[in-house]
Amino acid sequence: MPSASEPPGNSTHTAPASAGGKIIVLGEHAVVYGHTALAGAIDRVVRCQAKPTDGLSTLSIPAWKIEVSVTDEDTPGKALRALLLAARADSVALHADSNIPPAAGLGSSAALCLAVARCLAPDASPEEHRAIAGAGEAQFHDRPSGIDVALSQCGGMARYDRLGGLVPLNVPPLSLVVGLSGVQRSTAVQVANVASKMTSDQGQTATAIAEMGDRAKEGIAALRNGDMETLGRCMSACHEALGIIGVGLPRLDAMVEVAMDAGALGAKLTGAGGGGAMIALAPGREFEVCAALGAENFESFVTTLGATT
Ligand code: PMV
């Protein structure tokens, strides 16, 4: 991993364990309500090592400015508690490093939880790792659909729904532009806001959620057929629907507009929204889109989904 640093005094640490981030191409939020989503693993990871300690268990992630102990009541502290409990682990000092931007919709918390699970229970089965990671992820998400942990574990590109779980897609890797809004947000807060809108509006949120599930299915079929125009249209339709359910952000809308003007076939926010990242599909024009975003002072990079397994 390019940016990983060694923890201090690594001789007594366990072997490092790692897990990767993800991008949801279509269907975030809808997947919480049982609809289909399309997502792919990215080649950015969290790497973690553990060292036994006589004191309180701790988690340190300098790259994300996180430094917590097991008694802390903030979200990372609660997640640490849940992970240790699920893994039935003794007191440990966990040190993690990552090149995934935190709280940006790129699966940072799931990658962290899975890397910690693999680190605390190296001999556990994939199912046990998923259960341990899921316990931690439940502290970061409200009603996690499970897509982030499942994808981090399996890699590649996949369709996902709560009932059927993860189904790998045999499609070529997909190149996307990722634009960072620089605004961190909590997935749990965004998911809870959507849940309250679901019960308080006149059905607009429910309709938009169903629309995103339909667009995800259409997008998966388009991806299988190599029909990038349709996939792009599905992405743009989902961006509009995500605005209707209340997780949009003017800065993300501005990035989407710049990407479309620069020749993208489709663009949308990805993940929980309210901040985080935008993705744009611009086959063969990725670097023009990045240049256009850069000209408007938006940070971006190109990534390939599904290249890791
Ligand atoms: O923003 P992220 O990486 O936490 O992804 C959230 C995806 C949601 O669909 C909004 C929630 C979920 O649990 O699937």
CSV table of C-alpha atoms and ligand atoms in Angstrom, one decimal:
chain,number,residue,atom,x,y,z
A,1,MET,CA,0.0,0.0,0.0
A,2,PRO,CA,1.6,3.3,-1.1
A,3,SER,CA,1.0,5.4,2.1
A,4,ALA,CA,1.2,2.8,4.8
A,5,SER,CA,3.7,3.5,7.7
A,6,GLU,CA,5.0,0.9,10.1
A,7,PRO,CA,3.7,1.1,13.7
A,8,PRO,CA,6.3,2.0,16.3
A,9,GLY,CA,8.2,-1.0,17.8
A,10,ASN,CA,6.7,-3.4,15.3
A,11,SER,CA,8.7,-6.5,16.5
A,12,THR,CA,5.9,-7.5,19.0
A,13,HIS,CA,3.0,-6.7,16.7
A,14,THR,CA,0.9,-9.3,15.0
A,15,ALA,CA,1.3,-9.8,11.2
A,16,PRO,CA,-0.4,-7.0,9.3
A,17,ALA,CA,-3.9,-7.5,8.0
A,18,SER,CA,-5.6,-5.4,5.4
A,19,ALA,CA,-8.9,-4.8,3.7
A,20,GLY,CA,-10.0,-2.6,0.8
A,21,GLY,CA,-12.5,0.2,0.1
A,22,LYS,CA,-15.4,0.3,-2.3
A,23,ILE,CA,-17.4,2.5,-4.6
A,24,ILE,CA,-21.2,2.1,-4.9
A,25,VAL,CA,-21.9,2.8,-8.6
A,26,LEU,CA,-25.7,2.6,-8.3
A,27,GLY,CA,-28.2,1.9,-5.5
A,28,GLU,CA,-26.9,3.4,-2.3
A,29,HIS,CA,-29.6,4.0,0.3
A,30,ALA,CA,-32.0,1.9,-1.9
A,31,VAL,CA,-29.9,-1.1,-0.8
A,32,VAL,CA,-30.8,-0.3,2.9
A,33,TYR,CA,-34.5,-1.0,1.9
A,34,GLY,CA,-33.8,-4.3,0.2
A,35,HIS,CA,-33.2,-3.0,-3.4
A,36,THR,CA,-30.3,-3.9,-5.6
A,37,ALA,CA,-27.0,-2.1,-5.8
A,38,LEU,CA,-24.0,-2.2,-8.1
A,39,ALA,CA,-20.6,-1.7,-6.5
A,40,GLY,CA,-16.9,-2.4,-7.0
A,41,ALA,CA,-13.8,-2.7,-4.9
A,42,ILE,CA,-11.1,-0.1,-5.2
A,43,ASP,CA,-7.3,-0.5,-4.8
A,44,ARG,CA,-7.1,1.6,-1.6
A,45,VAL,CA,-6.8,-0.2,1.7
A,46,VAL,CA,-6.7,0.0,5.5
A,47,ARG,CA,-3.8,-2.0,7.0
A,48,CYS,CA,-3.8,-2.9,10.7
A,49,GLN,CA,-1.5,-4.5,13.3
A,50,ALA,CA,-2.2,-5.4,16.9
A,51,LYS,CA,0.1,-5.5,19.9
A,52,PRO,CA,-1.0,-7.1,23.3
A,53,THR,CA,-1.2,-4.6,26.1
A,54,ASP,CA,-1.7,-4.8,29.9
A,55,GLY,CA,-3.7,-1.6,29.8
A,56,LEU,CA,-6.9,-0.5,28.0
A,57,SER,CA,-7.4,-1.5,24.4
A,58,THR,CA,-6.7,1.4,22.0
A,59,LEU,CA,-7.1,2.1,18.3
A,60,SER,CA,-4.8,4.6,16.6
A,61,ILE,CA,-5.2,5.7,12.9
A,62,PRO,CA,-2.9,8.7,12.4
A,63,ALA,CA,-4.0,9.1,8.7
A,64,TRP,CA,-7.6,9.8,9.9
A,65,LYS,CA,-6.5,11.6,13.1
A,66,ILE,CA,-8.3,8.9,15.2
A,67,GLU,CA,-6.9,8.0,18.6
A,68,VAL,CA,-9.4,6.2,20.9
A,69,SER,CA,-9.5,3.8,23.8
A,70,VAL,CA,-12.2,1.2,24.4
A,71,THR,CA,-13.9,3.4,27.0
A,72,ASP,CA,-14.4,6.3,24.7
A,73,GLU,CA,-18.1,7.1,23.8
A,74,ASP,CA,-17.5,8.5,20.3
A,75,THR,CA,-18.2,6.4,17.2
A,76,PRO,CA,-14.7,4.9,16.8
A,77,GLY,CA,-14.5,4.1,20.5
A,78,LYS,CA,-17.8,2.3,20.4
A,79,ALA,CA,-16.7,0.5,17.2
A,80,LEU,CA,-13.5,-0.6,18.9
A,81,ARG,CA,-15.6,-2.0,21.8
A,82,ALA,CA,-17.9,-3.9,19.4
A,83,LEU,CA,-15.1,-5.3,17.4
A,84,LEU,CA,-13.2,-6.6,20.5
A,85,LEU,CA,-16.3,-8.1,22.0
A,86,ALA,CA,-17.3,-9.8,18.7
A,87,ALA,CA,-13.7,-11.2,18.3
A,88,ARG,CA,-13.5,-12.1,22.0
A,89,ALA,CA,-10.1,-10.4,22.0
A,90,ASP,CA,-7.9,-9.6,25.0
A,91,SER,CA,-6.5,-6.1,25.5
A,92,VAL,CA,-4.7,-4.9,22.4
A,93,ALA,CA,-3.2,-1.7,21.0
A,94,LEU,CA,-4.3,-1.5,17.4
A,95,HIS,CA,-2.5,0.6,14.9
A,96,ALA,CA,-3.9,1.2,11.5
A,97,ASP,CA,-2.9,3.2,8.4
A,98,SER,CA,-4.9,3.9,5.3
A,99,ASN,CA,-4.9,5.7,1.9
A,100,ILE,CA,-8.8,5.7,1.8
A,101,PRO,CA,-10.1,9.2,2.5
A,102,PRO,CA,-12.2,8.8,5.7
A,103,ALA,CA,-16.0,9.5,5.9
A,104,ALA,CA,-16.1,10.1,2.1
A,105,GLY,CA,-18.4,7.3,1.0
A,106,LEU,CA,-15.5,5.1,-0.2
A,107,GLY,CA,-16.0,2.3,2.4
A,108,SER,CA,-13.3,3.4,4.9
A,109,SER,CA,-15.2,2.2,8.0
A,110,ALA,CA,-16.0,-1.2,6.5
A,111,ALA,CA,-12.3,-1.6,5.4
A,112,LEU,CA,-11.2,-0.6,8.9
A,113,CYS,CA,-13.6,-3.1,10.6
A,114,LEU,CA,-12.6,-6.0,8.3
A,115,ALA,CA,-8.9,-5.3,8.6
A,116,VAL,CA,-9.3,-5.2,12.5
A,117,ALA,CA,-11.3,-8.5,12.3
A,118,ARG,CA,-8.7,-10.2,10.2
A,119,CYS,CA,-6.0,-8.9,12.6
A,120,LEU,CA,-7.7,-9.9,15.8
A,121,ALA,CA,-8.8,-13.3,14.6
A,122,PRO,CA,-6.4,-14.4,11.8
A,123,ASP,CA,-7.6,-18.0,11.9
A,124,ALA,CA,-11.3,-17.2,11.7
A,125,SER,CA,-13.4,-18.1,8.7
A,126,PRO,CA,-14.6,-15.5,6.2
A,127,GLU,CA,-18.1,-15.7,7.7
A,128,GLU,CA,-16.7,-15.1,11.2
A,129,HIS,CA,-14.6,-12.1,9.9
A,130,ARG,CA,-17.8,-10.7,8.3
A,131,ALA,CA,-19.7,-11.1,11.6
A,132,ILE,CA,-16.9,-9.4,13.6
A,133,ALA,CA,-16.6,-6.6,11.0
A,134,GLY,CA,-20.3,-6.2,10.8
A,135,ALA,CA,-20.5,-5.6,14.6
A,136,GLY,CA,-18.0,-2.7,14.3
A,137,GLU,CA,-19.7,-1.4,11.1
A,138,ALA,CA,-23.0,-1.2,12.9
A,139,GLN,CA,-21.5,1.6,15.0
A,140,PHE,CA,-20.6,3.7,11.9
A,141,HIS,CA,-23.8,3.0,10.0
A,142,ASP,CA,-27.4,3.0,10.9
A,143,ARG,CA,-29.0,-0.3,9.8
A,144,PRO,CA,-26.0,-1.3,7.6
A,145,SER,CA,-27.0,-3.1,4.4
A,146,GLY,CA,-23.8,-5.1,4.6
A,147,ILE,CA,-22.7,-4.1,1.1
A,148,ASP,CA,-19.5,-2.4,2.2
A,149,VAL,CA,-18.1,-5.3,4.3
A,150,ALA,CA,-19.2,-7.9,1.7
A,151,LEU,CA,-17.4,-6.1,-1.1
A,152,SER,CA,-14.3,-5.4,0.9
A,153,GLN,CA,-14.1,-9.1,1.6
A,154,CYS,CA,-14.8,-10.4,-1.9
A,155,GLY,CA,-13.3,-7.6,-4.1
A,156,GLY,CA,-14.1,-7.4,-7.8
A,157,MET,CA,-17.4,-5.9,-9.0
A,158,ALA,CA,-20.7,-7.2,-7.7
A,159,ARG,CA,-24.4,-6.8,-7.4
A,160,TYR,CA,-25.8,-6.8,-3.9
A,161,ASP,CA,-29.1,-7.0,-2.1
A,162,ARG,CA,-29.9,-7.8,1.5
A,163,LEU,CA,-31.7,-11.1,0.6
A,164,GLY,CA,-29.3,-12.5,-2.0
A,165,GLY,CA,-26.1,-11.0,-0.6
A,166,LEU,CA,-23.2,-10.4,-2.9
A,167,VAL,CA,-23.2,-11.8,-6.4
A,168,PRO,CA,-19.9,-11.3,-8.3
A,169,LEU,CA,-20.2,-9.9,-11.8
A,170,ASN,CA,-18.0,-11.2,-14.5
A,171,VAL,CA,-17.3,-7.8,-16.2
A,172,PRO,CA,-14.1,-6.0,-17.1
A,173,PRO,CA,-12.7,-3.5,-14.5
A,174,LEU,CA,-14.5,-0.1,-14.7
A,175,SER,CA,-12.5,3.1,-14.7
A,176,LEU,CA,-14.1,6.0,-12.9
A,177,VAL,CA,-13.2,9.6,-11.9
A,178,VAL,CA,-13.6,10.2,-8.1
A,179,GLY,CA,-14.1,13.8,-7.0
A,180,LEU,CA,-13.7,14.6,-3.3
A,181,SER,CA,-16.0,17.3,-1.8
A,182,GLY,CA,-13.7,17.5,1.2
A,183,VAL,CA,-16.9,17.5,3.4
A,184,GLN,CA,-16.9,14.6,5.9
A,185,ARG,CA,-20.2,13.3,7.0
A,186,SER,CA,-21.7,10.4,9.1
A,187,THR,CA,-23.3,7.6,7.2
A,188,ALA,CA,-25.5,6.8,10.3
A,189,VAL,CA,-26.9,10.4,10.2
A,190,GLN,CA,-27.6,10.3,6.5
A,191,VAL,CA,-29.3,6.9,6.7
A,192,ALA,CA,-31.4,8.1,9.7
A,193,ASN,CA,-32.4,11.3,7.9
A,194,VAL,CA,-33.6,9.2,4.9
A,195,ALA,CA,-35.6,6.9,7.3
A,196,SER,CA,-37.4,9.9,8.8
A,197,LYS,CA,-38.1,11.4,5.4
A,198,MET,CA,-39.5,8.1,4.3
A,199,THR,CA,-42.2,8.3,7.0
A,200,SER,CA,-42.8,12.1,6.9
A,201,ASP,CA,-43.2,13.0,3.2
A,202,GLN,CA,-45.9,12.1,0.8
A,203,GLY,CA,-44.2,9.1,-0.8
A,204,GLN,CA,-41.6,11.0,-2.8
A,205,THR,CA,-38.7,9.4,-0.9
A,206,ALA,CA,-40.1,5.9,-1.3
A,207,THR,CA,-40.6,6.5,-5.0
A,208,ALA,CA,-37.1,7.8,-5.4
A,209,ILE,CA,-35.7,4.8,-3.5
A,210,ALA,CA,-37.6,2.4,-5.8
A,211,GLU,CA,-36.4,4.3,-8.8
A,212,MET,CA,-32.8,3.9,-7.7
A,213,GLY,CA,-33.3,0.1,-7.3
A,214,ASP,CA,-34.7,-0.1,-10.9
A,215,ARG,CA,-31.8,2.0,-12.3
A,216,ALA,CA,-29.3,-0.2,-10.5
A,217,LYS,CA,-30.8,-3.3,-12.2
A,218,GLU,CA,-30.8,-1.5,-15.6
A,219,GLY,CA,-27.2,-0.3,-15.0
A,220,ILE,CA,-26.0,-3.9,-14.2
A,221,ALA,CA,-27.6,-5.2,-17.4
A,222,ALA,CA,-25.9,-2.3,-19.3
A,223,LEU,CA,-22.5,-3.0,-17.8
A,224,ARG,CA,-22.8,-6.6,-18.8
A,225,ASN,CA,-23.5,-5.6,-22.3
A,226,GLY,CA,-20.7,-3.0,-22.4
A,227,ASP,CA,-23.4,-0.2,-22.9
A,228,MET,CA,-21.6,2.7,-21.2
A,229,GLU,CA,-24.1,5.3,-22.4
A,230,THR,CA,-27.0,3.6,-20.5
A,231,LEU,CA,-24.9,3.0,-17.4
A,232,GLY,CA,-24.0,6.7,-17.4
A,233,ARG,CA,-27.7,7.7,-17.8
A,234,CYS,CA,-28.6,5.4,-14.9
A,235,MET,CA,-25.9,7.1,-12.7
A,236,SER,CA,-27.2,10.6,-13.5
A,237,ALA,CA,-30.8,9.5,-12.8
A,238,CYS,CA,-29.6,8.1,-9.4
A,239,HIS,CA,-27.9,11.4,-8.6
A,240,GLU,CA,-31.2,13.2,-9.1
A,241,ALA,CA,-33.1,10.6,-7.0
A,242,LEU,CA,-30.4,11.0,-4.2
A,243,GLY,CA,-31.2,14.7,-4.2
A,244,ILE,CA,-34.9,14.0,-3.8
A,245,ILE,CA,-34.2,11.8,-0.7
A,246,GLY,CA,-32.2,14.6,0.8
A,247,VAL,CA,-28.6,13.5,0.7
A,248,GLY,CA,-27.4,15.9,-2.0
A,249,LEU,CA,-25.0,18.8,-1.5
A,250,PRO,CA,-24.5,21.8,-3.7
A,251,ARG,CA,-20.8,21.2,-3.9
A,252,LEU,CA,-21.4,17.6,-5.2
A,253,ASP,CA,-24.0,19.0,-7.7
A,254,ALA,CA,-21.3,21.5,-8.9
A,255,MET,CA,-18.8,18.7,-9.4
A,256,VAL,CA,-21.3,16.6,-11.3
A,257,GLU,CA,-22.0,19.5,-13.6
A,258,VAL,CA,-18.3,20.1,-14.3
A,259,ALA,CA,-17.8,16.4,-15.0
A,260,MET,CA,-20.8,16.3,-17.4
A,261,ASP,CA,-19.6,19.4,-19.2
A,262,ALA,CA,-16.2,17.8,-19.6
A,263,GLY,CA,-17.8,14.9,-21.5
A,264,ALA,CA,-18.8,12.4,-18.8
A,265,LEU,CA,-21.5,9.9,-19.7
A,266,GLY,CA,-23.0,10.1,-16.2
A,267,ALA,CA,-22.0,11.4,-12.7
A,268,LYS,CA,-23.4,11.1,-9.2
A,269,LEU,CA,-22.6,11.3,-5.6
A,270,THR,CA,-21.5,7.9,-4.1
A,271,GLY,CA,-22.1,6.5,-0.7
A,272,ALA,CA,-24.2,8.0,2.0
A,273,GLY,CA,-24.0,11.6,0.6
A,274,GLY,CA,-24.3,14.9,2.4
A,275,GLY,CA,-20.6,15.2,1.5
A,276,GLY,CA,-18.1,12.7,0.6
A,277,ALA,CA,-17.3,11.9,-3.0
A,278,MET,CA,-18.7,12.1,-6.5
A,279,ILE,CA,-18.1,9.6,-9.3
A,280,ALA,CA,-18.1,10.2,-13.0
A,281,LEU,CA,-18.1,7.7,-15.9
A,282,ALA,CA,-16.1,9.0,-18.7
A,283,PRO,CA,-14.5,6.2,-20.7
A,284,GLY,CA,-11.3,7.5,-22.4
A,285,ARG,CA,-11.9,11.0,-21.1
A,286,GLU,CA,-11.0,10.5,-17.4
A,287,PHE,CA,-8.1,12.8,-17.4
A,288,GLU,CA,-10.0,15.6,-19.2
A,289,VAL,CA,-12.7,15.3,-16.5
A,290,CYS,CA,-10.0,15.4,-13.7
A,291,ALA,CA,-8.4,18.5,-15.4
A,292,ALA,CA,-11.8,20.2,-15.6
A,293,LEU,CA,-12.5,19.4,-11.9
A,294,GLY,CA,-9.0,20.7,-11.0
A,295,ALA,CA,-9.6,23.9,-12.9
A,296,GLU,CA,-12.6,24.5,-10.5
A,297,ASN,CA,-10.4,23.6,-7.5
A,298,PHE,CA,-12.0,20.2,-6.9
A,299,GLU,CA,-9.6,17.4,-5.9
A,300,SER,CA,-10.0,14.2,-8.0
A,301,PHE,CA,-8.4,11.0,-9.0
A,302,VAL,CA,-9.0,8.1,-11.4
A,303,THR,CA,-9.6,4.7,-10.0
A,304,THR,CA,-10.4,1.3,-11.5
A,305,LEU,CA,-13.2,-0.7,-9.9
A,306,GLY,CA,-13.0,-4.5,-9.7
A,307,ALA,CA,-9.3,-4.7,-10.5
A,308,THR,CA,-8.6,-6.2,-7.0
A,309,THR,CA,-10.0,-9.5,-5.7
B,1,PMV,O1,-20.9,6.2,2.6
B,1,PMV,P1,-20.6,4.8,2.9
B,1,PMV,O2,-19.3,4.3,2.3
B,1,PMV,O3,-20.7,4.6,4.4
B,1,PMV,O4,-21.8,3.9,2.2
B,1,PMV,C1,-23.1,4.0,2.7
B,1,PMV,C2,-24.0,3.1,1.8
B,1,PMV,C3,-25.5,3.2,2.2
B,1,PMV,O5,-26.2,2.5,1.3
B,1,PMV,C4,-26.0,4.6,2.3
B,1,PMV,C5,-25.7,2.5,3.6
B,1,PMV,C6,-25.6,1.0,3.6
B,1,PMV,O6,-25.5,0.5,4.7
B,1,PMV,O7,-25.7,0.4,2.5
